[in-house]
Short mmCIF file of C-alpha atoms in Angstrom, two decimals:
data_model
loop_
_atom_site.label_atom_id
_atom_site.label_comp_id
_atom_site.label_asym_id
_atom_site.label_seq_id
_atom_site.Cartn_x
_atom_site.Cartn_y
_atom_site.Cartn_z
CA GLU A 11 0.00 0.00 0.00
CA VAL A 12 2.85 2.39 0.82
CA LEU A 13 4.55 1.65 -2.50
CA GLU A 14 1.27 2.27 -4.32
CA LYS A 15 0.79 5.68 -2.65
CA VAL A 16 4.41 6.71 -3.21
CA GLY A 17 4.22 5.62 -6.86
CA LEU A 18 0.97 7.52 -7.41
CA LEU A 19 2.28 10.70 -5.77
CA LEU A 20 5.53 10.50 -7.75
CA HIS A 21 3.53 10.04 -10.96
CA ILE A 22 1.39 13.10 -10.19
CA GLY A 23 4.49 15.08 -9.20
CA VAL A 24 6.35 14.25 -12.41
CA MET A 25 3.31 15.24 -14.49
CA LEU A 26 2.91 18.57 -12.66
CA VAL A 27 6.62 19.35 -13.08
CA PHE A 28 6.34 18.44 -16.79
CA LEU A 29 3.39 20.84 -17.20
CA VAL A 30 5.55 23.67 -15.83
CA ILE A 31 8.54 22.76 -18.02
CA VAL A 32 6.53 22.22 -21.21
CA VAL A 33 5.15 25.79 -21.36
CA ASN A 34 8.73 27.08 -21.27
CA SER A 35 10.02 24.79 -23.99
CA LYS A 36 9.40 24.02 -27.65
CA HIS A 37 6.97 21.31 -26.51
CA LEU A 38 4.37 24.02 -25.90
CA HIS A 39 3.10 23.05 -29.36
CA ILE A 40 1.47 19.98 -27.80
CA PHE A 41 -1.25 22.30 -26.49
CA THR A 42 -1.28 25.03 -29.16
CA ALA A 43 -1.08 22.90 -32.34
CA PRO A 44 -4.75 21.76 -32.28
CA LEU A 45 -5.84 25.39 -31.77
CA ASN A 46 -3.61 26.64 -34.59
CA VAL A 47 -4.99 24.05 -36.99
CA MET A 48 -8.54 24.90 -35.89
CA PHE A 49 -8.08 28.63 -36.54
CA SER A 50 -6.02 28.35 -39.74
CA ARG A 51 -7.35 29.82 -42.96
CA ARG A 52 -9.63 27.61 -45.04
CA PRO A 53 -9.12 25.75 -47.29
CA ASP A 54 -5.45 26.59 -46.62
CA GLY A 55 -3.08 29.53 -46.04
CA LEU A 56 -2.32 29.94 -49.76
CA GLY A 57 -4.33 32.03 -52.23
CA ALA A 58 -5.36 35.54 -51.28
CA VAL A 59 -3.27 37.67 -48.95
CA PRO A 60 -5.32 38.78 -45.91
CA GLU A 61 -6.55 42.36 -46.07
CA MET A 62 -4.79 44.98 -43.97
CA ARG A 63 -6.47 45.27 -40.60
CA SER A 64 -6.12 47.90 -37.90
CA ASN A 65 -7.85 48.06 -34.53
CA GLY A 66 -9.91 45.00 -35.36
CA LYS A 67 -11.32 46.19 -38.70
CA VAL A 68 -10.28 46.23 -42.37
CA LEU A 69 -8.20 49.36 -43.03
CA ASP A 70 -9.85 51.94 -45.28
CA PHE A 71 -7.04 53.96 -46.91
CA GLU A 72 -9.31 56.96 -47.55
CA GLU A 73 -10.11 57.28 -43.84
CA ALA A 74 -6.85 55.92 -42.38
CA ASP A 75 -5.10 57.92 -39.64
CA PRO A 76 -1.30 57.41 -39.47
CA ASP A 77 -1.34 58.32 -35.77
CA THR A 78 -3.87 55.72 -34.64
CA ASP A 79 -3.98 53.08 -37.38
CA VAL A 80 -1.45 50.26 -37.69
CA PHE A 81 0.12 49.76 -41.13
CA GLY A 82 1.55 46.25 -41.20
CA ARG A 83 3.89 45.02 -38.49
CA GLY A 84 6.65 47.31 -37.24
CA LYS A 85 6.83 46.03 -33.65
CA ILE A 86 6.26 42.61 -32.16
CA GLU A 87 3.19 43.93 -30.34
CA ASP A 88 1.57 44.66 -33.74
CA THR A 89 1.40 40.89 -34.35
CA THR A 90 -2.11 39.46 -34.61
CA TRP A 91 -3.35 36.91 -32.06
CA LYS A 92 -3.07 34.25 -34.80
CA GLY A 93 0.53 35.34 -35.38
CA PHE A 94 1.39 34.79 -31.71
CA LEU A 95 -0.34 31.40 -31.87
CA ASP A 96 1.87 30.55 -34.87
CA PHE A 97 5.00 31.39 -32.82
CA TYR A 98 4.17 29.04 -29.97
CA THR A 99 2.92 26.26 -32.26
CA CYS A 100 6.15 25.75 -34.22
CA THR A 101 7.43 22.19 -33.73
CA GLU A 102 10.88 23.13 -35.10
CA CYS A 103 10.68 20.18 -37.49
CA GLY A 104 12.25 22.14 -40.37
CA ARG A 105 9.93 20.90 -43.11
CA CYS A 106 9.27 24.50 -44.18
CA GLN A 107 13.00 25.20 -44.40
CA SER A 108 13.76 22.04 -46.40
CA GLN A 109 11.13 23.00 -49.02
CA CYS A 110 12.03 26.72 -49.26
CA PRO A 111 13.55 27.67 -52.65
CA ALA A 112 15.29 30.67 -51.06
CA TRP A 113 16.99 28.52 -48.40
CA ASN A 114 17.91 25.86 -50.98
CA THR A 115 19.66 28.49 -53.14
CA ASP A 116 21.72 29.83 -50.21
CA LYS A 117 19.59 32.89 -49.48
CA PRO A 118 19.39 33.98 -45.81
CA LEU A 119 15.68 33.14 -45.45
CA SER A 120 14.78 30.19 -43.24
CA PRO A 121 10.99 30.11 -42.71
CA LYS A 122 11.56 28.15 -39.49
CA MET A 123 13.96 30.73 -38.02
CA LEU A 124 11.70 33.58 -39.15
CA ILE A 125 9.03 32.21 -36.80
CA LEU A 126 11.41 31.14 -34.01
CA ASP A 127 13.31 34.47 -33.92
CA GLN A 128 10.02 36.33 -33.46
CA ARG A 129 8.90 33.81 -30.83
CA ASP A 130 12.12 34.16 -28.84
CA HIS A 131 11.88 37.96 -29.00
CA ALA A 132 8.24 37.85 -27.85
CA PHE A 133 9.19 35.63 -24.90
CA ALA A 134 12.13 37.90 -23.99
CA ILE A 135 9.97 41.03 -23.82
CA ALA A 136 6.88 39.31 -22.39
CA PRO A 137 7.04 41.42 -19.18
CA TYR A 138 6.90 44.57 -21.34
CA LEU A 139 4.00 43.27 -23.47
CA LEU A 140 1.98 42.28 -20.41
CA ALA A 141 2.69 45.41 -18.32
CA SER A 142 0.56 48.56 -18.26
CA GLU A 143 1.98 51.94 -19.32
CA GLU A 144 2.73 52.86 -15.68
CA GLU A 145 4.39 49.51 -14.91
CA ARG A 146 6.68 49.60 -17.95
CA ALA A 147 8.81 52.40 -16.46
CA ASN A 148 9.84 50.08 -13.59
CA LEU A 149 10.89 47.13 -15.76
CA PRO A 150 14.54 45.97 -15.88
CA GLU A 151 16.77 47.83 -18.36
CA ASP A 152 17.54 44.71 -20.39
CA VAL A 153 13.82 44.16 -21.05
CA LEU A 154 13.31 47.83 -22.01
CA ALA A 155 16.33 47.67 -24.34
CA LEU A 156 14.90 44.61 -26.08
CA ALA A 157 11.45 46.22 -26.28
CA GLY A 158 12.97 49.10 -28.25
CA LYS A 159 14.62 46.75 -30.73
CA PRO A 160 13.14 47.14 -34.25
CA LEU A 161 11.38 44.10 -35.66
CA VAL A 162 13.12 44.45 -39.05
CA GLY A 163 16.56 46.03 -39.58
CA GLU A 164 20.31 45.48 -39.64
CA GLU A 165 20.21 45.31 -35.84
CA GLY A 166 16.61 44.10 -35.66
CA VAL A 167 14.98 40.79 -34.89
CA ILE A 168 14.64 39.98 -38.61
CA HIS A 169 17.33 41.06 -41.08
CA PRO A 170 15.96 42.88 -44.18
CA ASP A 171 17.69 40.38 -46.50
CA VAL A 172 15.62 37.62 -44.89
CA LEU A 173 12.42 39.53 -45.59
CA TRP A 174 13.21 40.26 -49.24
CA SER A 175 14.42 36.73 -50.08
CA CYS A 176 10.90 35.35 -49.97
CA THR A 177 9.24 34.61 -53.33
CA ASN A 178 5.77 34.11 -51.77
CA CYS A 179 5.61 30.63 -53.32
CA GLY A 180 3.93 29.23 -50.20
CA ALA A 181 5.90 25.96 -50.04
CA CYS A 182 6.48 26.57 -46.31
CA VAL A 183 2.76 27.02 -45.63
CA GLU A 184 1.90 23.96 -47.70
CA GLN A 185 4.42 21.76 -45.86
CA CYS A 186 3.81 22.91 -42.28
CA PRO A 187 2.21 20.08 -40.24
CA VAL A 188 0.62 22.54 -37.79
CA ASP A 189 -0.69 25.14 -40.30
CA ILE A 190 1.68 28.04 -39.55
CA GLU A 191 1.12 30.78 -42.15
CA HIS A 192 4.61 32.16 -42.80
CA ILE A 193 3.58 34.25 -45.81
CA ASP A 194 1.16 36.33 -43.70
CA HIS A 195 4.01 37.22 -41.31
CA ILE A 196 6.32 38.24 -44.17
CA ILE A 197 3.68 40.31 -45.99
CA ASP A 198 2.75 42.15 -42.78
CA MET A 199 6.37 43.09 -42.09
CA ARG A 200 6.89 44.13 -45.72
CA ARG A 201 3.83 46.40 -45.54
CA TYR A 202 5.33 48.34 -42.65
CA GLN A 203 8.76 48.55 -44.30
CA VAL A 204 7.34 49.77 -47.64
CA MET A 205 4.52 52.08 -46.56
CA ILE A 206 5.90 53.54 -43.32
CA GLU A 207 9.70 53.16 -43.46
CA SER A 208 10.05 53.42 -47.29
CA ASN A 209 12.72 50.78 -46.84
CA PHE A 210 12.85 48.30 -49.73
CA PRO A 211 15.25 47.19 -52.52
CA SER A 212 16.02 49.95 -55.05
CA GLU A 213 14.78 47.82 -57.98
CA ALA A 214 11.38 47.64 -56.32
CA GLY A 215 11.14 51.44 -56.23
CA VAL A 216 11.46 51.63 -60.03
CA MET A 217 8.84 48.89 -60.45
CA LEU A 218 6.35 50.60 -58.12
CA LYS A 219 6.79 53.92 -59.91
CA ASN A 220 6.17 52.26 -63.28
CA LEU A 221 3.05 50.50 -61.96
CA GLU A 222 1.65 53.77 -60.68
CA ASN A 223 2.42 55.83 -63.79
CA LYS A 224 2.10 53.32 -66.65
CA GLY A 225 0.15 50.37 -65.22
CA ASN A 226 2.93 47.83 -65.87
CA PRO A 227 6.26 46.96 -64.18
CA TRP A 228 8.45 48.07 -67.10
CA GLY A 229 6.99 51.54 -67.62
CA VAL A 230 6.06 50.78 -71.25
CA SER A 231 3.32 52.81 -72.95
CA GLU A 232 -0.24 51.38 -72.75
CA SER A 233 -0.49 51.40 -76.55
CA LYS A 234 2.18 48.67 -76.74
CA ARG A 235 -0.31 46.20 -75.21
CA ALA A 236 -2.02 45.90 -78.60
CA GLU A 237 1.10 45.06 -80.66
CA TRP A 238 0.70 41.28 -80.35
CA ILE A 239 -2.87 41.65 -81.72
CA GLU A 240 -1.54 43.48 -84.80
CA GLU A 241 1.15 40.81 -85.25
CA LEU A 242 -1.52 38.07 -85.27
CA ALA A 243 -3.71 39.99 -87.71
CA SER A 244 -0.84 40.70 -90.12
CA ARG A 245 0.47 37.13 -90.39
CA PRO A 246 0.85 36.05 -94.03
CA VAL A 247 -0.63 32.62 -93.22
CA ASP A 248 -3.86 32.19 -91.21
CA PRO A 249 -4.20 35.74 -89.89
CA ILE A 250 -6.42 36.01 -86.78
CA GLU A 251 -8.50 39.02 -85.79
CA VAL A 252 -8.75 39.44 -82.01
CA LEU A 253 -11.63 41.57 -80.74
CA VAL A 254 -10.53 44.54 -78.62
CA ILE A 255 -13.36 45.60 -76.27
CA ASP A 256 -13.87 49.36 -76.31
CA GLU A 257 -16.96 49.80 -74.16
CA LYS A 258 -19.38 46.88 -73.70
CA VAL A 259 -18.86 43.15 -74.12
CA PRO A 260 -20.90 41.86 -77.11
CA ASP A 261 -23.74 39.46 -76.22
CA ASP A 262 -22.14 36.51 -78.04
CA LEU A 263 -18.76 36.91 -76.32
CA GLU A 264 -17.99 33.97 -73.99
CA TYR A 265 -14.74 35.02 -72.32
CA LEU A 266 -12.53 38.00 -71.74
CA PHE A 267 -8.92 36.92 -72.32
CA TRP A 268 -6.84 38.59 -69.57
CA VAL A 269 -3.42 38.84 -71.21
CA GLY A 270 -1.36 40.32 -68.36
CA CYS A 271 1.68 42.61 -68.49
CA ALA A 272 4.26 39.96 -69.43
CA GLY A 273 1.90 38.34 -71.93
CA ALA A 274 1.34 41.64 -73.73
CA LEU A 275 4.74 43.31 -73.41
CA GLU A 276 7.52 40.72 -72.94
CA ASP A 277 8.79 39.14 -76.16
CA ARG A 278 9.01 35.53 -74.90
CA ALA A 279 5.64 35.67 -73.13
CA LYS A 280 3.99 37.20 -76.22
CA LYS A 281 4.63 33.91 -78.05
CA THR A 282 2.51 32.13 -75.43
CA THR A 283 -0.23 34.77 -75.69
CA LYS A 284 -0.43 34.43 -79.47
CA ALA A 285 -0.42 30.61 -79.23
CA VAL A 286 -3.28 30.62 -76.70
CA ALA A 287 -5.27 33.12 -78.79
CA GLU A 288 -4.79 30.86 -81.83
CA LEU A 289 -5.90 27.76 -79.90
CA LEU A 290 -9.00 29.56 -78.58
CA HIS A 291 -9.77 30.64 -82.15
CA ILE A 292 -9.36 27.05 -83.45
CA ALA A 293 -11.56 25.75 -80.61
CA GLY A 294 -14.28 28.19 -81.63
CA VAL A 295 -14.28 30.14 -78.37
CA LYS A 296 -15.68 33.66 -78.73
CA PHE A 297 -13.27 35.87 -76.79
CA GLY A 298 -12.03 39.43 -76.62
CA VAL A 299 -9.31 41.45 -74.87
CA LEU A 300 -9.17 44.84 -73.17
CA GLY A 301 -5.96 45.81 -74.98
CA PRO A 302 -4.69 49.24 -73.85
CA MET A 303 -7.50 49.44 -71.24
CA GLU A 304 -5.95 46.55 -69.32
CA ALA A 305 -3.61 47.42 -66.43
CA CYS A 306 -1.49 45.36 -64.06
CA THR A 307 -3.64 43.44 -61.57
CA GLY A 308 -1.49 44.89 -58.77
CA ASP A 309 -0.09 41.52 -57.68
CA PRO A 310 3.59 42.69 -57.67
CA ALA A 311 2.67 45.69 -55.49
CA ARG A 312 0.67 43.60 -53.01
CA ARG A 313 3.31 40.90 -52.65
CA LEU A 314 5.91 43.59 -52.13
CA GLY A 315 3.80 45.10 -49.35
CA MET A 316 2.54 48.24 -51.14
CA GLU A 317 -1.11 47.63 -50.30
CA PHE A 318 -2.20 51.16 -51.21
CA LEU A 319 -1.01 50.82 -54.83
CA PHE A 320 -2.59 47.36 -55.09
CA ASN A 321 -5.92 48.82 -53.97
CA MET A 322 -5.65 51.61 -56.54
CA LEU A 323 -4.85 49.28 -59.48
CA ALA A 324 -7.40 46.65 -58.40
CA GLN A 325 -10.25 49.14 -58.07
CA GLN A 326 -9.36 50.63 -61.45
CA ASN A 327 -9.47 47.20 -63.12
CA ILE A 328 -12.67 46.15 -61.33
CA GLU A 329 -14.35 49.37 -62.51
CA THR A 330 -13.19 48.74 -66.10
CA LEU A 331 -14.41 45.13 -66.05
CA ASN A 332 -17.77 46.02 -64.50
CA GLU A 333 -18.39 48.85 -66.95
CA ALA A 334 -17.63 46.48 -69.84
CA GLY A 335 -20.03 43.90 -68.38
CA VAL A 336 -17.41 41.14 -68.07
CA LYS A 337 -18.55 37.97 -66.29
CA LYS A 338 -16.07 35.26 -67.36
CA ILE A 339 -12.30 35.66 -67.62
CA VAL A 340 -9.63 33.30 -68.94
CA ALA A 341 -6.04 33.99 -67.84
CA THR A 342 -2.66 32.51 -68.77
CA CYS A 343 -0.53 34.20 -66.09
CA PRO A 344 -0.71 32.38 -62.71
CA HIS A 345 -0.23 35.66 -60.86
CA CYS A 346 -3.10 37.33 -62.71
CA PHE A 347 -5.22 34.19 -62.28
CA ASN A 348 -4.73 34.11 -58.50
CA THR A 349 -5.28 37.86 -58.09
CA LEU A 350 -8.43 38.02 -60.24
CA ALA A 351 -9.96 34.84 -58.78
CA ASN A 352 -8.94 35.06 -55.12
CA GLU A 353 -7.98 38.63 -54.24
CA TYR A 354 -10.35 40.85 -56.24
CA PRO A 355 -13.41 39.49 -54.36
CA GLN A 356 -12.00 41.28 -51.25
CA LEU A 357 -12.66 44.55 -53.12
CA GLY A 358 -15.98 43.53 -54.65
CA GLY A 359 -14.64 42.17 -57.97
CA MET A 360 -16.70 39.00 -58.43
CA PHE A 361 -15.77 37.26 -61.69
CA GLU A 362 -15.68 33.67 -62.89
CA VAL A 363 -11.99 33.07 -63.63
CA VAL A 364 -10.55 29.98 -65.37
CA HIS A 365 -6.97 29.14 -66.30
CA HIS A 366 -6.29 28.71 -70.01
CA THR A 367 -5.25 25.07 -69.45
CA GLN A 368 -8.65 24.29 -67.91
CA LEU A 369 -10.54 25.97 -70.73
CA LEU A 370 -8.49 24.34 -73.48
CA ALA A 371 -8.87 20.93 -71.84
#
């Protein structure tokens, strides 16, 4: 009987000690993983980037106040509750890292360390995060010094090269066994760096300026978007006339062919555009294009973190498509496809979008 009681008490004691240790170790994920999976985005963390939110609501750029609204993530305390849950759920298995094309080509980005570095920083300044304004003045100097550390920077928690190595492919999100959404963390930090700090690679500045002024990343004139149409029409053998929509979509038109910036302006991609147009013509599909009225979907701006420019381009395109009466769109570019199908609905752009491979099949 004595042995039984001692054994039982030891068993309970070991379990209670383990419960204390586990919340201060990586094994915390035992408790948080089911919650993280439960609250992950459906059907998965890929697809559309979450809208910018501030103070619990979607940020309206026309009414935004720089003094009170939060633009992205500049400090660890700007992290969403789901972001904090991601930190403590990481099992440190490294599946995200092993699948990352940036890591596998010797770039500084490790999706695993991106999450763990933020987690460790959050733990280190936990007294500051949990304290009231009055209590913060009495905290130890080492905690206050860490609390003032920038989230992104040469001396920050995350090095800028880490942030800009990401291609947004989503392999890390796809591979994560506990549904951590790494892309959301990266996009949020990029938003703050681009819109508040104006801190981004110099090449990106040229691209953003071209998007704003010319509606494409290269800064080429809008009229150049129709050149591939003229090339098809002037072929000596089997010339093809492609309908350019000026105002309204004709009643017998089945699809709007969304060509995209590369498809209309880049020499190699134009070959694909002309081939798809020819195949649609052979298949008897009635289609038209916007030509010079088409502008970049805004995907490069959004993935870079320039949410304001994305909103501007997206609303412009949605207005153009609605005025023309477009209902069905076929796209060749995967970026355009994803943006039109998954991200435009956030701004009210509801269109039926199919990839050219689906339609041709």
